[in-house]
Short mmCIF file of C-alpha atoms in Angstrom, two decimals:
data_model
loop_
_atom_site.label_atom_id
_atom_site.label_comp_id
_atom_site.label_asym_id
_atom_site.label_seq_id
_atom_site.Cartn_x
_atom_site.Cartn_y
_atom_site.Cartn_z
CA MET A 1 80.15 122.79 71.11
CA ILE A 2 83.58 123.33 72.68
CA PRO A 3 86.32 121.03 71.31
CA SER A 4 88.99 119.49 73.50
CA ALA A 5 92.39 121.18 73.77
CA ARG A 6 94.07 118.15 75.31
CA SER A 7 97.67 118.69 76.35
CA PRO A 8 99.56 115.45 77.12
CA TRP A 9 101.92 117.11 79.61
CA PHE A 10 99.15 119.01 81.41
CA SER A 11 96.93 115.92 81.46
CA ARG A 12 99.74 113.86 82.97
CA TRP A 13 100.49 116.48 85.62
CA PHE A 14 96.86 117.08 86.52
CA SER A 15 96.13 113.35 86.73
CA GLY A 16 98.97 113.10 89.24
CA GLN A 17 97.29 115.79 91.34
CA ALA A 18 93.98 113.91 91.17
CA TYR A 19 95.77 110.76 92.29
CA GLY A 20 97.19 112.56 95.30
CA LEU A 21 93.81 114.01 96.23
CA VAL A 22 92.09 110.62 95.98
CA ARG A 23 94.75 108.89 98.09
CA LYS A 24 94.49 111.56 100.75
CA SER A 25 90.69 111.60 100.88
CA PHE A 26 89.70 107.91 100.65
CA ASP A 27 90.55 105.09 103.03
CA GLN A 28 90.64 102.50 100.24
CA VAL A 29 89.81 102.26 96.56
CA HIS A 30 88.60 98.90 95.20
CA ILE A 31 88.49 97.89 91.55
CA ALA A 32 87.24 94.94 89.53
CA GLY A 33 87.22 94.22 85.81
CA GLU A 34 90.08 96.43 84.62
CA GLU A 35 91.03 93.60 82.23
CA HIS A 36 87.88 94.38 80.21
CA LEU A 37 88.93 97.98 79.66
CA ALA A 38 92.54 97.06 78.92
CA ALA A 39 91.48 94.48 76.32
CA ALA A 40 89.13 96.94 74.62
CA LEU A 41 91.85 99.59 74.35
CA ARG A 42 94.27 97.09 72.83
CA ARG A 43 91.74 96.14 70.14
CA GLY A 44 90.73 99.65 69.18
CA PRO A 45 89.06 102.87 70.36
CA THR A 46 86.81 102.57 73.41
CA LEU A 47 83.62 104.31 74.52
CA VAL A 48 82.94 104.16 78.26
CA VAL A 49 79.48 104.78 79.70
CA SER A 50 79.16 105.37 83.43
CA ASN A 51 76.85 106.54 86.16
CA HIS A 52 77.45 110.02 87.59
CA SER A 53 76.71 110.56 91.28
CA SER A 54 79.52 112.68 92.69
CA TRP A 55 82.02 115.50 92.29
CA TRP A 56 84.63 112.76 92.68
CA ASP A 57 83.74 110.97 89.43
CA PRO A 58 86.10 112.91 87.12
CA MET A 59 88.92 112.54 89.64
CA PHE A 60 88.58 108.76 89.56
CA VAL A 61 88.27 108.77 85.78
CA LEU A 62 91.59 110.61 85.56
CA VAL A 63 93.26 108.20 87.98
CA LEU A 64 91.83 105.16 86.17
CA THR A 65 92.92 106.26 82.68
CA ASP A 66 96.35 107.45 83.78
CA ARG A 67 97.48 105.10 86.56
CA ILE A 68 95.53 101.85 86.22
CA VAL A 69 94.57 101.38 82.54
CA PRO A 70 96.49 104.07 80.63
CA ALA A 71 94.60 105.61 77.71
CA GLU A 72 94.42 108.78 75.64
CA PHE A 73 91.39 110.10 77.47
CA TYR A 74 88.55 112.40 76.35
CA ALA A 75 85.25 113.15 78.08
CA MET A 76 81.97 114.84 77.20
CA MET A 77 80.84 117.46 79.71
CA GLU A 78 78.41 120.36 80.00
CA ALA A 79 79.57 123.35 77.96
CA LYS A 80 78.70 125.78 80.76
CA ASN A 81 80.91 123.85 83.18
CA LEU A 82 83.76 123.74 80.69
CA ARG A 83 83.53 127.51 80.20
CA ARG A 84 83.69 127.94 83.97
CA LEU A 85 86.58 125.49 84.32
CA PRO A 86 88.46 125.77 81.00
CA PHE A 87 91.49 123.83 82.24
CA PHE A 88 89.41 120.66 81.87
CA ALA A 89 89.71 121.06 78.11
CA LYS A 90 93.45 120.50 78.55
CA VAL A 91 92.86 117.08 80.11
CA GLY A 92 90.49 115.97 77.34
CA GLY A 93 87.13 117.57 78.12
CA PHE A 94 84.86 118.75 75.31
CA GLY A 95 81.66 120.67 75.95
CA VAL A 96 78.09 120.26 74.75
CA ASP A 97 75.00 122.36 75.40
CA ARG A 98 72.38 119.74 76.26
CA ASP A 99 69.58 122.23 75.61
CA SER A 100 70.58 122.57 71.95
CA ARG A 101 69.79 119.69 69.57
CA ARG A 102 72.21 121.11 67.02
CA ASP A 103 74.98 121.28 69.59
CA GLY A 104 74.20 117.74 70.69
CA ALA A 105 74.47 116.49 67.11
CA ARG A 106 77.84 118.22 66.72
CA ALA A 107 79.09 116.68 69.96
CA ILE A 108 78.07 113.20 68.78
CA GLU A 109 79.97 113.71 65.53
CA TYR A 110 82.97 115.09 67.41
CA ALA A 111 83.03 112.15 69.83
CA GLY A 112 82.99 109.81 66.85
CA SER A 113 85.93 111.61 65.27
CA LEU A 114 87.98 110.93 68.41
CA LEU A 115 87.25 107.19 68.26
CA ASP A 116 89.70 106.58 65.44
CA ARG A 117 92.56 104.49 66.87
CA PRO A 118 93.49 101.91 69.53
CA GLY A 119 94.27 103.37 72.92
CA ARG A 120 91.83 106.27 72.60
CA LEU A 121 88.97 106.46 75.08
CA VAL A 122 85.88 108.69 75.15
CA TRP A 123 84.04 108.76 78.48
CA ILE A 124 80.36 109.76 78.63
CA PHE A 125 78.09 110.10 81.65
CA PRO A 126 74.70 109.46 79.95
CA GLN A 127 72.76 110.67 83.02
CA GLY A 128 73.87 114.16 82.00
CA GLN A 129 74.21 115.42 85.57
CA GLU A 130 74.89 114.14 89.06
CA ARG A 131 72.11 111.87 90.31
CA PRO A 132 71.75 110.09 93.69
CA LEU A 133 73.67 106.83 93.81
CA HIS A 134 70.62 104.90 95.02
CA GLU A 135 68.31 106.20 92.28
CA ARG A 136 66.70 103.39 90.29
CA PRO A 137 66.02 102.87 87.53
CA LEU A 138 68.90 104.81 86.00
CA SER A 139 67.84 107.34 83.39
CA PHE A 140 70.21 107.80 80.43
CA PHE A 141 70.10 110.28 77.59
CA GLY A 142 70.52 108.67 74.17
CA GLY A 143 73.67 110.49 73.04
CA ALA A 144 76.12 107.79 74.12
CA ALA A 145 74.10 105.11 72.33
CA ARG A 146 74.05 107.21 69.14
CA VAL A 147 77.83 107.61 69.34
CA ALA A 148 78.15 103.82 69.65
CA GLN A 149 75.71 103.15 66.82
CA ARG A 150 77.55 105.46 64.42
CA ASN A 151 81.00 104.15 65.37
CA PRO A 152 80.89 100.35 65.35
CA GLN A 153 84.70 100.26 65.39
CA ALA A 154 84.56 101.38 69.04
CA THR A 155 84.09 98.94 71.92
CA VAL A 156 81.50 100.05 74.48
CA VAL A 157 82.44 99.30 78.10
CA PRO A 158 80.17 99.94 81.13
CA VAL A 159 81.67 101.31 84.35
CA ALA A 160 80.10 101.92 87.77
CA LEU A 161 81.53 104.39 90.30
CA SER A 162 80.37 104.21 93.91
CA TYR A 163 81.37 105.79 97.25
CA HIS A 164 80.54 104.61 100.75
CA HIS A 165 81.25 105.46 104.38
CA GLY A 166 82.04 102.59 106.71
CA ALA A 167 84.11 101.97 109.83
CA THR A 168 86.73 104.62 109.06
CA ARG A 169 86.56 108.41 108.88
CA GLU A 170 87.49 108.45 105.20
CA PRO A 171 85.07 106.85 102.71
CA GLU A 172 85.80 103.91 100.42
CA ALA A 173 85.45 104.01 96.64
CA TYR A 174 84.57 101.23 94.22
CA ILE A 175 85.17 101.02 90.47
CA SER A 176 83.46 98.12 88.69
CA ILE A 177 84.16 97.60 84.98
CA GLY A 178 81.96 95.28 82.96
CA ALA A 179 82.45 93.27 79.78
CA GLU A 180 81.99 94.98 76.41
CA LEU A 181 78.44 95.55 75.21
CA PRO A 182 77.12 93.99 72.00
CA VAL A 183 76.28 96.13 68.97
CA THR A 184 72.58 97.03 68.84
CA LYS A 185 70.34 97.80 65.87
CA SER A 186 68.98 101.04 67.29
CA ALA A 187 70.02 103.82 69.62
CA ALA A 188 67.01 103.09 71.84
CA ALA A 189 68.10 99.46 72.25
CA GLY A 190 71.64 100.65 72.88
CA THR A 191 70.49 102.98 75.64
CA ARG A 192 68.55 100.19 77.33
CA ALA A 193 71.60 97.92 77.13
CA GLN A 194 73.80 100.61 78.65
CA VAL A 195 71.38 101.22 81.52
CA GLN A 196 71.18 97.51 82.27
CA ALA A 197 74.96 97.03 82.12
CA VAL A 198 75.81 99.94 84.41
CA THR A 199 73.05 98.89 86.82
CA GLU A 200 74.56 95.39 86.96
CA GLN A 201 77.94 96.86 87.87
CA LEU A 202 76.38 98.96 90.63
CA GLU A 203 74.66 95.84 91.96
CA ARG A 204 77.99 94.01 91.80
CA ILE A 205 79.45 96.66 94.09
CA GLU A 206 76.56 96.34 96.54
CA HIS A 207 77.02 92.58 96.64
CA GLU A 208 80.75 93.00 97.29
CA ARG A 209 80.05 95.36 100.17
CA CYS A 210 77.69 92.79 101.74
CA GLU A 211 80.01 89.84 101.12
CA PRO A 212 83.57 91.17 100.74
CA GLY A 213 85.94 89.23 98.53
CA THR A 214 83.25 87.47 96.48
CA GLN A 215 83.30 89.54 93.29
CA GLY A 216 86.96 89.88 92.40
CA PHE A 217 87.54 93.39 93.73
CA GLU A 218 91.10 94.27 94.64
CA PRO A 219 92.49 97.27 96.53
CA CYS A 220 94.21 99.83 94.29
CA PHE A 221 95.74 101.92 97.05
CA GLU A 222 95.05 103.05 100.58
CA HIS A 223 94.82 106.32 102.44
CA ARG A 224 97.90 108.47 102.94
CA LYS A 225 98.50 111.53 105.10
CA PRO A 226 97.86 114.92 103.47
CA GLY A 227 100.75 117.05 102.28
CA SER A 228 101.14 120.70 101.45
CA GLY A 229 98.95 122.64 99.03
CA GLY A 230 99.71 124.07 95.60
CA LEU A 231 98.28 125.25 92.30
CA ALA A 232 96.38 122.01 91.73
CA GLU A 233 94.62 122.48 95.07
CA ARG A 234 93.23 125.82 93.90
CA LEU A 235 92.16 124.41 90.52
CA LEU A 236 90.41 121.43 92.08
CA ALA A 237 88.79 123.60 94.73
CA ALA A 238 87.30 125.77 92.00
CA MET A 239 85.29 122.84 90.71
CA SER A 240 82.62 122.72 93.38
CA ARG A 241 83.76 123.54 96.88
CA PRO A 242 85.20 126.59 98.62
CA PHE A 243 88.23 124.78 99.97
CA VAL A 244 90.07 121.51 99.39
CA PRO A 245 92.63 120.49 102.04
CA GLY A 246 96.33 120.57 101.18
CA LEU A 247 97.43 118.62 98.15
CA ARG A 248 100.91 117.39 97.35
CA ALA A 249 102.03 115.98 94.01
CA LEU A 250 103.40 112.44 94.21
CA GLU A 251 106.37 111.01 92.36
CA TYR A 252 104.98 109.89 89.01
CA PRO A 253 105.86 106.28 88.12
CA SER A 254 105.92 105.28 84.48
CA GLY A 255 105.50 102.12 82.43
CA SER A 256 105.27 98.90 84.38
CA GLU A 257 105.84 100.75 87.66
CA ARG A 258 102.36 102.29 87.55
CA LYS A 259 100.51 99.21 88.78
CA LEU A 260 103.14 98.55 91.43
CA ALA A 261 102.84 102.07 92.80
CA LEU A 262 99.12 101.54 93.33
CA SER A 263 99.15 98.14 94.97
CA PRO A 264 99.82 98.01 98.73
CA THR A 265 99.94 94.21 98.56
CA HIS A 266 102.67 93.98 95.90
CA PRO A 267 106.20 93.77 97.35
CA ALA A 268 107.50 96.55 95.12
CA GLY A 269 104.53 98.73 95.96
CA ALA A 270 104.96 98.08 99.66
CA GLU A 271 108.65 99.02 99.46
CA ARG A 272 107.78 102.21 97.61
CA GLY A 273 105.21 103.12 100.27
CA ALA A 274 107.69 102.37 103.06
CA ALA A 275 110.35 104.51 101.42
CA LYS A 276 107.97 107.45 101.18
CA GLY A 277 106.40 106.98 104.60
#
């Protein structure tokens, strides 16, 4: 198992680069249920379970936990990928060899050790690897449920991530966050509850796409024109593709300004966008 080497300054900088890449690449990003995640983080440590269908998932996780619902973020990932991309350890990644039961047990214990205070968040993709967005039923490994079972002080929150092409050249993204999951008596029951909860959030997104405005989704931010490239462009490109178009860091808002900077409908956010445009 590879422990996290999280660096607050590097995590903050890299999350800003992810934010710029998302804004440049997606026409709109819609979110619902962020109040569930915010409430869980205020009460104590939080374990998030989510589907995993795309290279974009970690980018949206970084944006969500830095810009929308700020948290001290950690994430379980494949050890071989973390060795290939060691800078992810600096933003909270820790690696597990899924083919080793001993390594898996260590990762479960390590994840539990991180869930020790309010504001801390451990994100797990229980599918273990990217799977097609339309695949049903979802298939989850039991590690996330075992982490939850051994750490009842942590609130478990389901999240669905989904990407779709529509009337514009750039795709749209959806983030749907569900209510906390109840404590279960067994890891098997916990896994079933996690599968059901994430599936319900994916179905919520599909319903919203068929009948827009019915499920409480709000736009986070809209597409912006690309800027010039930099170091972050090369790091992100190394993840899975030979080239990522130019990437420019944005001014980083802090505190209460974060939400305003993301909302095109808020007067302060609109003024900020106009000033930069």
